[in-house]
mmCIF file of C-alpha atoms and ligand atoms in Angstrom:
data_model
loop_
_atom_site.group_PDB
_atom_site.id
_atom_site.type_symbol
_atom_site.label_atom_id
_atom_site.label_comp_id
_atom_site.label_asym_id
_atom_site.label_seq_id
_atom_site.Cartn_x
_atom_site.Cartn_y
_atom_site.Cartn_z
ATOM 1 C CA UNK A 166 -30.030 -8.751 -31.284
ATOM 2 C CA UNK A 167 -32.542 -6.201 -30.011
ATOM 3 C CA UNK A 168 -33.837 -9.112 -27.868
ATOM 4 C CA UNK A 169 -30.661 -9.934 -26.239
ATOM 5 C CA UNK A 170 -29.811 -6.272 -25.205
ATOM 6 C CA UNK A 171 -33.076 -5.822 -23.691
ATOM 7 C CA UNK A 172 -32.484 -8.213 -21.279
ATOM 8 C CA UNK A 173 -28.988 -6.404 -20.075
ATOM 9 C CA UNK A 174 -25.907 -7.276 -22.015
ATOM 10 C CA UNK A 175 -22.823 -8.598 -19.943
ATOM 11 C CA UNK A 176 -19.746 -8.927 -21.987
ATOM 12 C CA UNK A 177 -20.258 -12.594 -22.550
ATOM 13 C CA UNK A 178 -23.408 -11.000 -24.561
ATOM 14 C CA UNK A 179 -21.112 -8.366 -26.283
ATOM 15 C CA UNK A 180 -19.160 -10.920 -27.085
ATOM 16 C CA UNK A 181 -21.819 -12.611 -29.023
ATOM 17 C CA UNK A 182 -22.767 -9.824 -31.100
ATOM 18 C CA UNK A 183 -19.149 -8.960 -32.632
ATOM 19 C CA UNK A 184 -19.140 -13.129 -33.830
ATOM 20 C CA UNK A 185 -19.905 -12.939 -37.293
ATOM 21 C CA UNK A 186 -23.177 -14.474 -38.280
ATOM 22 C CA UNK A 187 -25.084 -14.632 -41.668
ATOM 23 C CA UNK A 188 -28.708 -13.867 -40.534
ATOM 24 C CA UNK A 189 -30.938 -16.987 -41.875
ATOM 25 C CA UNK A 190 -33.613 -17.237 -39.667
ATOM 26 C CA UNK A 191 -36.850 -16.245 -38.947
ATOM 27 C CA UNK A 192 -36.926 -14.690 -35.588
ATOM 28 C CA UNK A 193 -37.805 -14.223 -33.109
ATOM 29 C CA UNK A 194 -39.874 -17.613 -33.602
ATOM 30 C CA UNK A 195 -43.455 -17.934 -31.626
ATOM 31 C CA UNK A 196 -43.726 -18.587 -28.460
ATOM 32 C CA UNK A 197 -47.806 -20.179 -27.921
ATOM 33 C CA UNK A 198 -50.265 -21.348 -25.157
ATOM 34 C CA UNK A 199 -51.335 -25.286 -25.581
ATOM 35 C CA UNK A 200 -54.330 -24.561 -22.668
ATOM 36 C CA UNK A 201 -56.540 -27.183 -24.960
ATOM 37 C CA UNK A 202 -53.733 -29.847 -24.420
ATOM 38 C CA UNK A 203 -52.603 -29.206 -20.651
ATOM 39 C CA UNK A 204 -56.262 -29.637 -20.218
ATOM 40 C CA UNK A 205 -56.940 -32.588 -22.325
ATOM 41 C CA UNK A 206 -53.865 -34.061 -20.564
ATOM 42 C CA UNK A 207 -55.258 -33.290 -17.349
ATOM 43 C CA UNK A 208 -52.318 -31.723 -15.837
ATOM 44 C CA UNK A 209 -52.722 -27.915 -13.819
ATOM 45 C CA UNK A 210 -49.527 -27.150 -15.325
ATOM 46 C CA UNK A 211 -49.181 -24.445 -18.095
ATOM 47 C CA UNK A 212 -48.009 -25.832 -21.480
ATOM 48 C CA UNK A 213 -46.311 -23.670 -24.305
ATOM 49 C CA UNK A 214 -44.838 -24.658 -27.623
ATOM 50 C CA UNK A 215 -41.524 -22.601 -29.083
ATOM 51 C CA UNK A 216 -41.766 -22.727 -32.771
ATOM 52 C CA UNK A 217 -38.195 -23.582 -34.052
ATOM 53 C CA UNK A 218 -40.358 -25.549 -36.789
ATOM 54 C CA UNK A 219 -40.950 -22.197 -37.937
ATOM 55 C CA UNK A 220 -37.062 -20.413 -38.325
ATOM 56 C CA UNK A 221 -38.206 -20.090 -42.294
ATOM 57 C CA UNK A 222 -35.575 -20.959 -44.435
ATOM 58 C CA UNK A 223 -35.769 -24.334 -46.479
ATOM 59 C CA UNK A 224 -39.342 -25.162 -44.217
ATOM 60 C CA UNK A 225 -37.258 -24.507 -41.160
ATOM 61 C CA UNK A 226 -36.004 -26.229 -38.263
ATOM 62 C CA UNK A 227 -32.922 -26.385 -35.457
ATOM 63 C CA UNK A 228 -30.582 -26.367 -37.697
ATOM 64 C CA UNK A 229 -31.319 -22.802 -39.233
ATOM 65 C CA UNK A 230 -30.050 -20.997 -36.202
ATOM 66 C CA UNK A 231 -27.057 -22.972 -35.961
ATOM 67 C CA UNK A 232 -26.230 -22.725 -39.121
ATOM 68 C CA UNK A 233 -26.440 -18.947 -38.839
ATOM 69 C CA UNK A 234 -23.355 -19.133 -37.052
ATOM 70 C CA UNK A 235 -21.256 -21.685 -39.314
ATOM 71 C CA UNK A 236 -21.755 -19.619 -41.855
ATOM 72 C CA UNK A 237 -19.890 -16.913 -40.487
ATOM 73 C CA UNK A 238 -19.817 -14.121 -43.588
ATOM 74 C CA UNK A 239 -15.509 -13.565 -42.744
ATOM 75 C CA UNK A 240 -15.824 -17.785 -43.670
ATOM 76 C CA UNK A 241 -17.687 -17.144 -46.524
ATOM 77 C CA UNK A 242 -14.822 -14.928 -48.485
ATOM 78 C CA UNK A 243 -14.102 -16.517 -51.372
ATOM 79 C CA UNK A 244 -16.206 -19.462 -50.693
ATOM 80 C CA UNK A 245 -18.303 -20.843 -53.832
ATOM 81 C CA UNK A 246 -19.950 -24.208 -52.780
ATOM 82 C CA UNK A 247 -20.857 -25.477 -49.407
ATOM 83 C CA UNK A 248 -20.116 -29.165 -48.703
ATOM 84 C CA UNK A 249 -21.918 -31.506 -46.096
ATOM 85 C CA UNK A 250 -23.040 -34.899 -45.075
ATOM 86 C CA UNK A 251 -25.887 -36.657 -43.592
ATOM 87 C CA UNK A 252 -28.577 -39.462 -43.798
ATOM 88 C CA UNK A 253 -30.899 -39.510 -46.942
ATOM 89 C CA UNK A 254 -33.667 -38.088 -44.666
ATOM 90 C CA UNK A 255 -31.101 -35.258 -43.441
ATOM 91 C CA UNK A 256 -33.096 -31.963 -42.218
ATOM 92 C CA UNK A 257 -29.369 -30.610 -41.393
ATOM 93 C CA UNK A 258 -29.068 -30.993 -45.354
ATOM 94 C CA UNK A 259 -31.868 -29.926 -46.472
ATOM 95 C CA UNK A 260 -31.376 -26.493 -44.335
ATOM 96 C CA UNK A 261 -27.717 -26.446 -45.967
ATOM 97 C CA UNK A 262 -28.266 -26.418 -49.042
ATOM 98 C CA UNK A 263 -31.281 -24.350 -48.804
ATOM 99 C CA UNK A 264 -28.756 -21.634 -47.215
ATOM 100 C CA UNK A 265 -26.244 -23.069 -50.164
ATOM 101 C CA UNK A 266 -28.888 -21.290 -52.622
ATOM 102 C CA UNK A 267 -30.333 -18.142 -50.798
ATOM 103 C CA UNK A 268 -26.448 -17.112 -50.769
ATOM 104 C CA UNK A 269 -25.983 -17.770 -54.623
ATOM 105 C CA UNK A 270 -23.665 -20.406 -53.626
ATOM 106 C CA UNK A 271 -23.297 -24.170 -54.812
ATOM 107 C CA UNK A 272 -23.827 -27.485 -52.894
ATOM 108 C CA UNK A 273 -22.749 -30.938 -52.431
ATOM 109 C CA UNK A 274 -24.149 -33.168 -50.360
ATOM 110 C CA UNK A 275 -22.331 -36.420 -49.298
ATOM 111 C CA UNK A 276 -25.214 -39.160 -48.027
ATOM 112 C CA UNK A 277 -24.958 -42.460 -47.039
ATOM 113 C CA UNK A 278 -27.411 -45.020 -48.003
ATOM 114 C CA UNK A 279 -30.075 -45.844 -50.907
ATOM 115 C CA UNK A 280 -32.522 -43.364 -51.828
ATOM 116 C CA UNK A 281 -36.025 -44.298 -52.261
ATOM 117 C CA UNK A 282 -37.363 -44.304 -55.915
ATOM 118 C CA UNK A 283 -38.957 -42.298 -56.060
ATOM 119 C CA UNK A 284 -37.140 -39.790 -53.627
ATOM 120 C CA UNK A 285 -39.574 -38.550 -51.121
ATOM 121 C CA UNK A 286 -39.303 -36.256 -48.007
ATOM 122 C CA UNK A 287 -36.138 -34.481 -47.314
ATOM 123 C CA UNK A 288 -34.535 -36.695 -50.130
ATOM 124 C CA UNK A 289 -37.242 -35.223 -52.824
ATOM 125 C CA UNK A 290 -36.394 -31.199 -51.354
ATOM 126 C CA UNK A 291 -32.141 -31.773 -50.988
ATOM 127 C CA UNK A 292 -32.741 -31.891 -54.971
ATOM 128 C CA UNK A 293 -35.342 -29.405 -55.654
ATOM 129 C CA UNK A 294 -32.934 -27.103 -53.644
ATOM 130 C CA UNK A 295 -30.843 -27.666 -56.488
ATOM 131 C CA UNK A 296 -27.347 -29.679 -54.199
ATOM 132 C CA UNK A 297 -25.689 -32.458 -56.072
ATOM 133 C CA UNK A 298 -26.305 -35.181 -54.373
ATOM 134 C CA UNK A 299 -23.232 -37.480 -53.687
ATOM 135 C CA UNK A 300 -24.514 -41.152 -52.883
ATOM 136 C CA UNK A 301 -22.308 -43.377 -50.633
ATOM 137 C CA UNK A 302 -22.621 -46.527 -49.429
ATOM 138 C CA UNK A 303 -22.178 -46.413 -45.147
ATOM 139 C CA UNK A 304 -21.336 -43.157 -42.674
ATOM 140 C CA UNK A 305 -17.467 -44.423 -42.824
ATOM 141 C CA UNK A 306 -17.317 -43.704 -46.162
ATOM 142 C CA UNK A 307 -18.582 -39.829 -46.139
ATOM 143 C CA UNK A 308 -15.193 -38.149 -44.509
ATOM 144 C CA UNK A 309 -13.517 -39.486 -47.805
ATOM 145 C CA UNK A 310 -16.044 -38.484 -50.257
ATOM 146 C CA UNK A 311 -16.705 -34.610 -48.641
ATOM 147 C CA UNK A 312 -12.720 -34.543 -48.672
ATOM 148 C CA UNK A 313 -13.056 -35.889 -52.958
ATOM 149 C CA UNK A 314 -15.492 -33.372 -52.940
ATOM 150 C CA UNK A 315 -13.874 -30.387 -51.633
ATOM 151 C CA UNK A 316 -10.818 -31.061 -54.146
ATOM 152 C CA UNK A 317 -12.935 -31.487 -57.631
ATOM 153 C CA UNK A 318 -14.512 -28.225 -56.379
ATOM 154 C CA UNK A 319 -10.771 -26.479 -56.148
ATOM 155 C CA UNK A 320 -9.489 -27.945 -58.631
ATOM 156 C CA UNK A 321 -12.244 -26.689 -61.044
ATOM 157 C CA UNK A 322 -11.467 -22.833 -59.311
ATOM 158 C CA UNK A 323 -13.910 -22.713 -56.414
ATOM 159 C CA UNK A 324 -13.704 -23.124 -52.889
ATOM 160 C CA UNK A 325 -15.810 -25.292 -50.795
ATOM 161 C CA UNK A 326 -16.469 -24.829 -47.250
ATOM 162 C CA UNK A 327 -16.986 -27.957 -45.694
ATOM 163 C CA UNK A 328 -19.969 -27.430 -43.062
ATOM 164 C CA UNK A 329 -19.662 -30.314 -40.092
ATOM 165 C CA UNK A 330 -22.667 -32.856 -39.427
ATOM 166 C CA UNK A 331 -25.705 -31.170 -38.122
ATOM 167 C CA UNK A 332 -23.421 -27.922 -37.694
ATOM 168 C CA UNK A 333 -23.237 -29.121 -33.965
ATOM 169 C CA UNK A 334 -20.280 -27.597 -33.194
ATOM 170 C CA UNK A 335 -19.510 -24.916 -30.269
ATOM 171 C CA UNK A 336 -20.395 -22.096 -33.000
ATOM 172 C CA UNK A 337 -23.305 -23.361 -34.227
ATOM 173 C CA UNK A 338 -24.067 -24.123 -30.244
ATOM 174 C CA UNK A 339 -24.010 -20.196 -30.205
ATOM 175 C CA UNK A 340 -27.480 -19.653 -32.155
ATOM 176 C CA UNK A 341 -28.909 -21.132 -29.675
ATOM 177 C CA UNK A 342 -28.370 -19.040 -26.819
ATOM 178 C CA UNK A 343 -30.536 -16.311 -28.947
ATOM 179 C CA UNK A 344 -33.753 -18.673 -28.633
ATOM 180 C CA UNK A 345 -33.178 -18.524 -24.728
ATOM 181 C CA UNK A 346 -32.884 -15.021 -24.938
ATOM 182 C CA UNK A 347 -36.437 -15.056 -27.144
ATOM 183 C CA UNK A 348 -37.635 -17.951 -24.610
ATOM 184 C CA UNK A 349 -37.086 -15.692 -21.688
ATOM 185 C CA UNK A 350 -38.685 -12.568 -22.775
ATOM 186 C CA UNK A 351 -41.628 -14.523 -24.249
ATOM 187 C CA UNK A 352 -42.400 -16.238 -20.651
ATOM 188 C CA UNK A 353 -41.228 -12.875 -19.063
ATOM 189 C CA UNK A 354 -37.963 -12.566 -17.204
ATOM 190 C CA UNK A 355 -39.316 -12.579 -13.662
ATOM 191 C CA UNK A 356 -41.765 -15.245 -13.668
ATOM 192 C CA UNK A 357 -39.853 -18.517 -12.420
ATOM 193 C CA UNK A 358 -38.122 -20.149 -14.911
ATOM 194 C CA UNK A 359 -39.661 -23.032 -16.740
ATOM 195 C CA UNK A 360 -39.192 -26.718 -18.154
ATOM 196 C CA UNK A 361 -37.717 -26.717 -21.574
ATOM 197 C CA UNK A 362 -38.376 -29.775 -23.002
ATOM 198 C CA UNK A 363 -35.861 -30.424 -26.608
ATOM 199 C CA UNK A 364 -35.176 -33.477 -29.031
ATOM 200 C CA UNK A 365 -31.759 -34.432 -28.605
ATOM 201 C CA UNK A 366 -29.575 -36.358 -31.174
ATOM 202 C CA UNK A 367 -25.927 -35.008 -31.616
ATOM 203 C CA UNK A 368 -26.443 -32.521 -28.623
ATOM 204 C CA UNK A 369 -25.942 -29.150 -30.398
ATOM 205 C CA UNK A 370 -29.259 -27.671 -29.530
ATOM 206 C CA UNK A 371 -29.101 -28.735 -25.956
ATOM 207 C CA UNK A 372 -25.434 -27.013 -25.199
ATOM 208 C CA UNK A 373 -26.441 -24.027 -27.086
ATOM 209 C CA UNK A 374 -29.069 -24.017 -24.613
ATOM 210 C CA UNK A 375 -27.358 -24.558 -21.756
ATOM 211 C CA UNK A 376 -24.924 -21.432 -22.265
ATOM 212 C CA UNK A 377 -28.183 -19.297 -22.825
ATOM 213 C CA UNK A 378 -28.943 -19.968 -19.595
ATOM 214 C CA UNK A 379 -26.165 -19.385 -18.290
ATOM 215 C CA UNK A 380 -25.087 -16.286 -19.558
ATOM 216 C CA UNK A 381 -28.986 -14.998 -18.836
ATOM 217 C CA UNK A 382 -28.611 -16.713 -15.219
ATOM 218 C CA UNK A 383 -32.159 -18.322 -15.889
ATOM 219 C CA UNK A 384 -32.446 -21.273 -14.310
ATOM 220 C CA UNK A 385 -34.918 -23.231 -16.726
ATOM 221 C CA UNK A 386 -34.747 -27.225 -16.345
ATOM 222 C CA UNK A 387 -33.773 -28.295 -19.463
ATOM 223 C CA UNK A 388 -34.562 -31.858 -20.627
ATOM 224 C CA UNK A 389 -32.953 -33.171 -23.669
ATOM 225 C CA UNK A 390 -34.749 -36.357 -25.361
ATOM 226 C CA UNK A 391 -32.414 -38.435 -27.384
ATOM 227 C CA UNK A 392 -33.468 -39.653 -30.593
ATOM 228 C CA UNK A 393 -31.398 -42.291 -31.095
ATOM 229 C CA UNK A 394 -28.149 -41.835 -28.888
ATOM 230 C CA UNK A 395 -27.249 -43.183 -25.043
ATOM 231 C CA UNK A 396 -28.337 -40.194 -22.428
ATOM 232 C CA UNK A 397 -24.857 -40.323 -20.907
ATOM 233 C CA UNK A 398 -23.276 -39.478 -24.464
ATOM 234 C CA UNK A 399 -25.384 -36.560 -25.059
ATOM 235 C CA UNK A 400 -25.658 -35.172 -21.899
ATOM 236 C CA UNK A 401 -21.645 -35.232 -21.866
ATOM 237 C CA UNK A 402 -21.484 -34.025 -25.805
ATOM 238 C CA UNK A 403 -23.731 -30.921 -25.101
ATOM 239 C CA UNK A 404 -21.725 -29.673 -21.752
ATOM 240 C CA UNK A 405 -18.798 -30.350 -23.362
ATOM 241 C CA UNK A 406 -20.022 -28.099 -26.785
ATOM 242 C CA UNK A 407 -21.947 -25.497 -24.457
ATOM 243 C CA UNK A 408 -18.018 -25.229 -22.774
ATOM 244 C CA UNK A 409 -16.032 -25.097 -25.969
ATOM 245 C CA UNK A 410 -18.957 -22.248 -26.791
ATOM 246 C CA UNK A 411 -18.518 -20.228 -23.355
ATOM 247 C CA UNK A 412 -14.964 -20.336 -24.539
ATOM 248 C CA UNK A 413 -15.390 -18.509 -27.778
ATOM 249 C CA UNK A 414 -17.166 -15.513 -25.760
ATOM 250 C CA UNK A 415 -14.856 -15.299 -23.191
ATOM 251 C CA UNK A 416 -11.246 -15.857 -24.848
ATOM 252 C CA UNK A 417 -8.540 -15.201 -22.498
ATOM 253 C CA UNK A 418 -4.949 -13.736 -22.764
ATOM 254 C CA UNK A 419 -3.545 -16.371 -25.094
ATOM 255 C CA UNK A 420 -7.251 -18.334 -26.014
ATOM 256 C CA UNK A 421 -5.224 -19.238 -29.287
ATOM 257 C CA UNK A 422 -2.462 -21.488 -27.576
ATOM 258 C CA UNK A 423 -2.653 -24.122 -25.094
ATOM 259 C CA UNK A 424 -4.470 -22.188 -22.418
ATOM 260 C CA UNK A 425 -7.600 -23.387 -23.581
ATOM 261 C CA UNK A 426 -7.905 -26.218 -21.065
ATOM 262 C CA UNK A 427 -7.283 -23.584 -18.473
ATOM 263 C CA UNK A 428 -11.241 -22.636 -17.428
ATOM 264 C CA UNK A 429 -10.264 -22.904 -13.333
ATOM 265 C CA UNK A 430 -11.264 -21.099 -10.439
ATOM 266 C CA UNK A 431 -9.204 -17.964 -11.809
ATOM 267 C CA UNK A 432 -9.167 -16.415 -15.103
ATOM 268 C CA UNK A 433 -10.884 -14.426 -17.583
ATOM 269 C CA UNK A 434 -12.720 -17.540 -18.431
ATOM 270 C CA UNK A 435 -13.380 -18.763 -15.248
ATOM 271 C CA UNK A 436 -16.658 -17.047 -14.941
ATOM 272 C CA UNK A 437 -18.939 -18.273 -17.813
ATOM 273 C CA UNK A 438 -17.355 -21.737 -17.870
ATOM 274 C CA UNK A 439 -18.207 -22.434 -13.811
ATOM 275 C CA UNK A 440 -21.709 -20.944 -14.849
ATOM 276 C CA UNK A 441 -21.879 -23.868 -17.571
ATOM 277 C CA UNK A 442 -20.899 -26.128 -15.349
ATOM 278 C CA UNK A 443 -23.297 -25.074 -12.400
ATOM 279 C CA UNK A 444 -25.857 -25.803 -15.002
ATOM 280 C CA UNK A 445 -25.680 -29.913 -14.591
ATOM 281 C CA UNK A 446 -28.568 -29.662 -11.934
ATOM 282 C CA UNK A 447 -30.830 -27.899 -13.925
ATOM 283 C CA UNK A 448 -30.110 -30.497 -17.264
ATOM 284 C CA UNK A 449 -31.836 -33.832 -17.207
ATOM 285 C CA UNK A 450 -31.382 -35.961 -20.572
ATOM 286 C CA UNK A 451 -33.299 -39.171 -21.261
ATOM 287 C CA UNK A 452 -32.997 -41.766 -23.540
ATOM 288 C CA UNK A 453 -36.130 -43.819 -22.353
ATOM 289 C CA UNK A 454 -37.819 -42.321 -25.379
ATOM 290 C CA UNK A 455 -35.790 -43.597 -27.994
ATOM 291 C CA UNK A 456 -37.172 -46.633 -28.838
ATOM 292 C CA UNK A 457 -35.034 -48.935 -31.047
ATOM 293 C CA UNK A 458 -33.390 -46.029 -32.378
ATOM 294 C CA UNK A 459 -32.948 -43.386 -35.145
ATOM 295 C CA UNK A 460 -36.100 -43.247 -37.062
ATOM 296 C CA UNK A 461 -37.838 -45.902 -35.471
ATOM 297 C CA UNK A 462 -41.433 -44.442 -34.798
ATOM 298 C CA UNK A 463 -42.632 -45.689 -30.979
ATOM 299 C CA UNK A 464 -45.878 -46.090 -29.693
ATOM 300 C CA UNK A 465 -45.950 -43.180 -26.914
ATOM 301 C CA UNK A 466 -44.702 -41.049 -29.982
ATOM 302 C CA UNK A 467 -47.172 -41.429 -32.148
ATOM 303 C CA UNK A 468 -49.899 -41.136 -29.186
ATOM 304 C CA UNK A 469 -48.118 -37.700 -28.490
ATOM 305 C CA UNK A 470 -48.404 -37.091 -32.242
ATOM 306 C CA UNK A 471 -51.830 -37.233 -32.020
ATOM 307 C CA UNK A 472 -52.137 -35.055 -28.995
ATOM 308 C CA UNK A 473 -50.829 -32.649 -30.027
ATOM 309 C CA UNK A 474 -52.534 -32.608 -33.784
ATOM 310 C CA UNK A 475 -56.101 -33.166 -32.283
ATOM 311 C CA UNK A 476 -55.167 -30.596 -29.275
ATOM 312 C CA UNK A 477 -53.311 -28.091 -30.027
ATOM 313 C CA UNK A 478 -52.872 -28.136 -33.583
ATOM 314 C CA UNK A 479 -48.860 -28.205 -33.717
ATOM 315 C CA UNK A 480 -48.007 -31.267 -36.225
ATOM 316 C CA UNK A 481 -44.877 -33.234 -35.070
ATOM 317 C CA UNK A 482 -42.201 -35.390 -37.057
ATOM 318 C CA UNK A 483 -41.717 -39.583 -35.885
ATOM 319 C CA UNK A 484 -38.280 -38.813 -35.837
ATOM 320 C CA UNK A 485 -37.384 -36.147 -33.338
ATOM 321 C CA UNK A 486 -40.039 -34.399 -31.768
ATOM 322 C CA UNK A 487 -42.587 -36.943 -31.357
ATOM 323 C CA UNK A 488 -40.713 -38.979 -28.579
ATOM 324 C CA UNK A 489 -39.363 -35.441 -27.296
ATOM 325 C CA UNK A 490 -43.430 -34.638 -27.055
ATOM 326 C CA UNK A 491 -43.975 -38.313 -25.530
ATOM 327 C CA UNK A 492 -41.553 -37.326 -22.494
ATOM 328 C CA UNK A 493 -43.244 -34.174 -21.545
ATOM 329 C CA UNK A 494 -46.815 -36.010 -21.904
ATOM 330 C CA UNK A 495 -45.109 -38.791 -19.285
ATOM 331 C CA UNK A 496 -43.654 -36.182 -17.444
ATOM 332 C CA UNK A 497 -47.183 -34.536 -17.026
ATOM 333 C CA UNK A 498 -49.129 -37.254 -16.537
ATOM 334 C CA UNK A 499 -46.678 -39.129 -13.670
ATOM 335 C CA UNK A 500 -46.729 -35.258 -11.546
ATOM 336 C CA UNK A 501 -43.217 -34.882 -12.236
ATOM 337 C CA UNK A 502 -44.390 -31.444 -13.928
ATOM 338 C CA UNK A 503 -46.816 -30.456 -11.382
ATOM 339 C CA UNK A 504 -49.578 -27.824 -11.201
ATOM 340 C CA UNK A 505 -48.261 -24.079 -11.067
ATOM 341 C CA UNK A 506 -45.141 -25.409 -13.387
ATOM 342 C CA UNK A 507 -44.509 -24.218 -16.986
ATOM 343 C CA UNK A 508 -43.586 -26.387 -19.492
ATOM 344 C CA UNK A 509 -41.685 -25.310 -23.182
ATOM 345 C CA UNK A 510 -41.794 -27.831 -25.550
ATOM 346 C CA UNK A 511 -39.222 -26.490 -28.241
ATOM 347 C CA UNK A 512 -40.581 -27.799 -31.478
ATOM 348 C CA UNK A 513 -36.848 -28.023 -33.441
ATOM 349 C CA UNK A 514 -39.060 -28.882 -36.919
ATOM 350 C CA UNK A 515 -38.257 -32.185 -39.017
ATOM 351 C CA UNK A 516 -41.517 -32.315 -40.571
ATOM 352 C CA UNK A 517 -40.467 -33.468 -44.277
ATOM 353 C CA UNK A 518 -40.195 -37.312 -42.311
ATOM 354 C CA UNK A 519 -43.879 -37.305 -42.308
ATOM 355 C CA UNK A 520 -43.881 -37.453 -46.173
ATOM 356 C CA UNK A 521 -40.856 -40.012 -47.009
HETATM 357 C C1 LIG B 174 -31.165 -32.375 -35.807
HETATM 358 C C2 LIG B 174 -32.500 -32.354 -35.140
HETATM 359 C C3 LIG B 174 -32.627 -32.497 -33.741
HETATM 360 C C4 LIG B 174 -31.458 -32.739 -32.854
HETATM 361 O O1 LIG B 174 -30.713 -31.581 -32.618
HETATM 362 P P1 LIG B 174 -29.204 -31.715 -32.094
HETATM 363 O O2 LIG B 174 -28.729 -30.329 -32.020
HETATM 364 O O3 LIG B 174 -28.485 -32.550 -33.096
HETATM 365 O O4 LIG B 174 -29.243 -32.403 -30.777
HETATM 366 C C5 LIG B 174 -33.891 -32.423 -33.186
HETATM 367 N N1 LIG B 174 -34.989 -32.257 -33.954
HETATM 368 C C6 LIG B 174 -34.920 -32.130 -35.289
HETATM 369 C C7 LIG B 174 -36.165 -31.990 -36.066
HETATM 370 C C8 LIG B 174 -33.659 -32.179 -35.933
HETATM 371 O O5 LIG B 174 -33.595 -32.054 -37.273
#
C-alpha cells in the first residue's frame, strides 16, 4: 500500500485501497539484475527477474496475489471451507488451500484426472496442506462436483466459498496492479519503461497487468506467453478482465444495473477504461512458445531452463515459465530487445512441476 501511494494516488488508486483484501503475500517481491545472463546471451540489453516465485505462502507463485483479492475478508463472514478446482498438478490449488489453512478454514478441492501413485509435486503438497481431495474423471465434470461439494458442506452447517479457476477473475486481476506498482519503483519511475515479459494461460496475470499500467500511465511492453492457449484468446480474455477490473475502481452512478456496458467517451468510467484500451499497442501475446500444449516441456524451454540455472541462478518450472523464459531468450537473441532496452522477466513460480 505504502508502495502505491508513493507513486501519487489518483482515485482509481483510492479506489483500490478501500477493496477489501486478505493480505497473503510476501511483498513487495524482489526485483534482481541477470548481468551474468544478458551477457552470456550476448545481448547489450539489461535483464531483470521479478520474483513472483517468491509471494511466500504455500511456496508461492501468481496466484498468491490474486488470491489476495478473492478472498476479500467482507466474503469471508461466515465462510468455513473454501472450494476449488483444477488439474492434479494445480499451483492455483495448491496456493488455495494453503490460504484454506493459514485462515483456519477447510478445503475441498475438485480435480480432474488420475493421480500418480505415488502423488508427487503439487498433487503430494494439495494433501500435506491438509484439502480433501475430490477426484473426477474430465474438466466437464468439476462444475457439478464443486456445486455437490458446496451443498454436503451446508448441509453439515458450514459455508463454502467457492473460489473460481486460477482466481482469474477481474478481482483477482486487481493484485496485480500492486506488482506494477512494485515493478515501477524497483526500475525507478523515470527511467523509460521496460519489457515485461509473463507466462500466460487463463490471462489473469496479464490484465491485472495491463490496468497497472494504466492507472500508473507506464507504458511498459507487456508480452504475455501462453502456455497452452491460442494468443488471440488470451490476449482478448486479459483486456476483457483488465476492463471488467477498471470497472470495479471506477463504478459509476448506477455500476450495479445495466450501465455497466456503458465505458464510452463520457462518464465516470470513461477515463480508466479508454486508458485500458489505449494499452493494446503496448501488449504483444504469443503463442509460438507453446509447444503441443499444457505441460508439454519444449526444446527452447528447457534450453532457457538451463540458462537461466547455469546463469543466473533463478530455477524455472516446464510448465509456465520456461517457454515464457524461451521468448525473451528469442526475443534477445533475434534484436527485437535491443541494446539500451530493459527486459522484466516476471517469474509467476510453478516450481512443484519440477518434482511430479
Ligand atoms: C497459473 C500460472 C500462470 C498463468 O497465469 P494466468 O493468470 O492464468 O495467465 C503462469 N505461471 C504459473 C507458474 C502459474 O501457476
Amino acid at each position: 500500500m505504502s508502495v502505491l501511494r508513493s507513486t501519487g494516488s489518483g482515485p482509481a488508486l483510492a479506489r483500490l485501497d478501500a477493496i477489501g483484501r486478505t493480505r497473503l503475500a510476501s511483498v513487495p517481491t524482489p526485483l534482481f539484475p541477470a548481468a551474468a545472463l544478458a551477457g552470456h546471451l550476448g545481448t547489450g540489453a539489461q535483464v531483470s527477474i521479478k520474483a513472483d516465485d517468491c509471494t511466500g505462502l504455500g511456496l508461492g507463485g501468481n496466484k498468491v496475489r490474486k488470491l489476495e483479492y478473492e478472498l476479500d475478508p467482507t466474503r469471508l463472514q461466515g465462510v468455513t471451507h473454501l472450494v476449488t478446482a483444477g488439474g492434479p498438478h494445480s499451483n492455483h490449488c495448491r496456493v488455495t488451500a494453503a490460504a484454506a489453512a493459514r485462515l483456519g478454514l477447510g478445503c475441498t478441492l475438485v480435480v480432474n484426472g488420475e493421480p500418480d501413485d505415488p502423488e508427487r509435486g503439487n498433487a503430494h503438497l494439495h494433501r500435506l496442506l491438509g484439502a480433501r481431495i475430490v477426484t473426477v474423471g474430465d474438466r466437464g465434470e468439476r462444475g457439478p462436483a464443486i456445486e455437490k461439494e458446496a451443498r454436503r458442506i451446508g448441509a453439515a452447517d458450514g459455508r463454502a466459498l467457492v473460489v473460481p479457476l486460477g482466481a482469474s477473475t477481474a478481482r483477482g486481476a486487481l493484485g496485480y496492479v500492486h506488482a506494477v506498482a512494485e515493478m515501477r519503483n524497483q526500475v525507478g519511475g523515470g527511467n523509460t519503461p521496460p519489457w515485461v515479459f509473463t507466462s500466460s494461460s487463463s490471462g489473469g496475470t496479464l490484465a491485472g497487468l495491463i490496468l497497472g499500467c494504466a492507472i500508473l500511465d507506464w507504458r511498459a511492453r507487456l508480452v504475455g506467453v501462453s502456455a497452452d492457449e491460442p494468443a488471440a484468446w488470451i490476449r482478448e480474455t486479459a483486456f476483457g478482465l483488465a476492463t471488467a477490473a477498471a470497472r470495479l475502481l471506477e463504478p459509476g452512478p448506477g455500476s450495479s444495473s445495466g450501465n455497466a456496458g456503458a465505458e464510452g467517451t463520457s462518464g465516470p468510467r470513461a477515463g480508466l477504461a479508454r486508458r485500458v484500451r489505449r494499452m493494446a499497442e503496448d501488449v504483444f501475446v504469443t503463442d509460438d512458445f507453446a509447444g503441443a500444449g499444457y505441460g508439454i516441456a519444449t526444446a527452447e524451454g528447457d534450453e532457457a531452463t538451463r540458462v537461466f540455472g547455469a546463469r543466473a541462478g533463478v530455477i524455472l518450472d516446464p510448465v509456465y515459465t520456461a517457454k515464457a523464459a524461451a521468448a525473451l531468450v528469442a526475443r534477445l537473441r533475434d534484436g527485437t530487445i535491443s541494446a539500451g532496452d530493459h527486459a522484466v522477466f516476471l517469474h509467476t513460480g510453478g516450481h512443484p512441476a519440477l518434482f511430479r
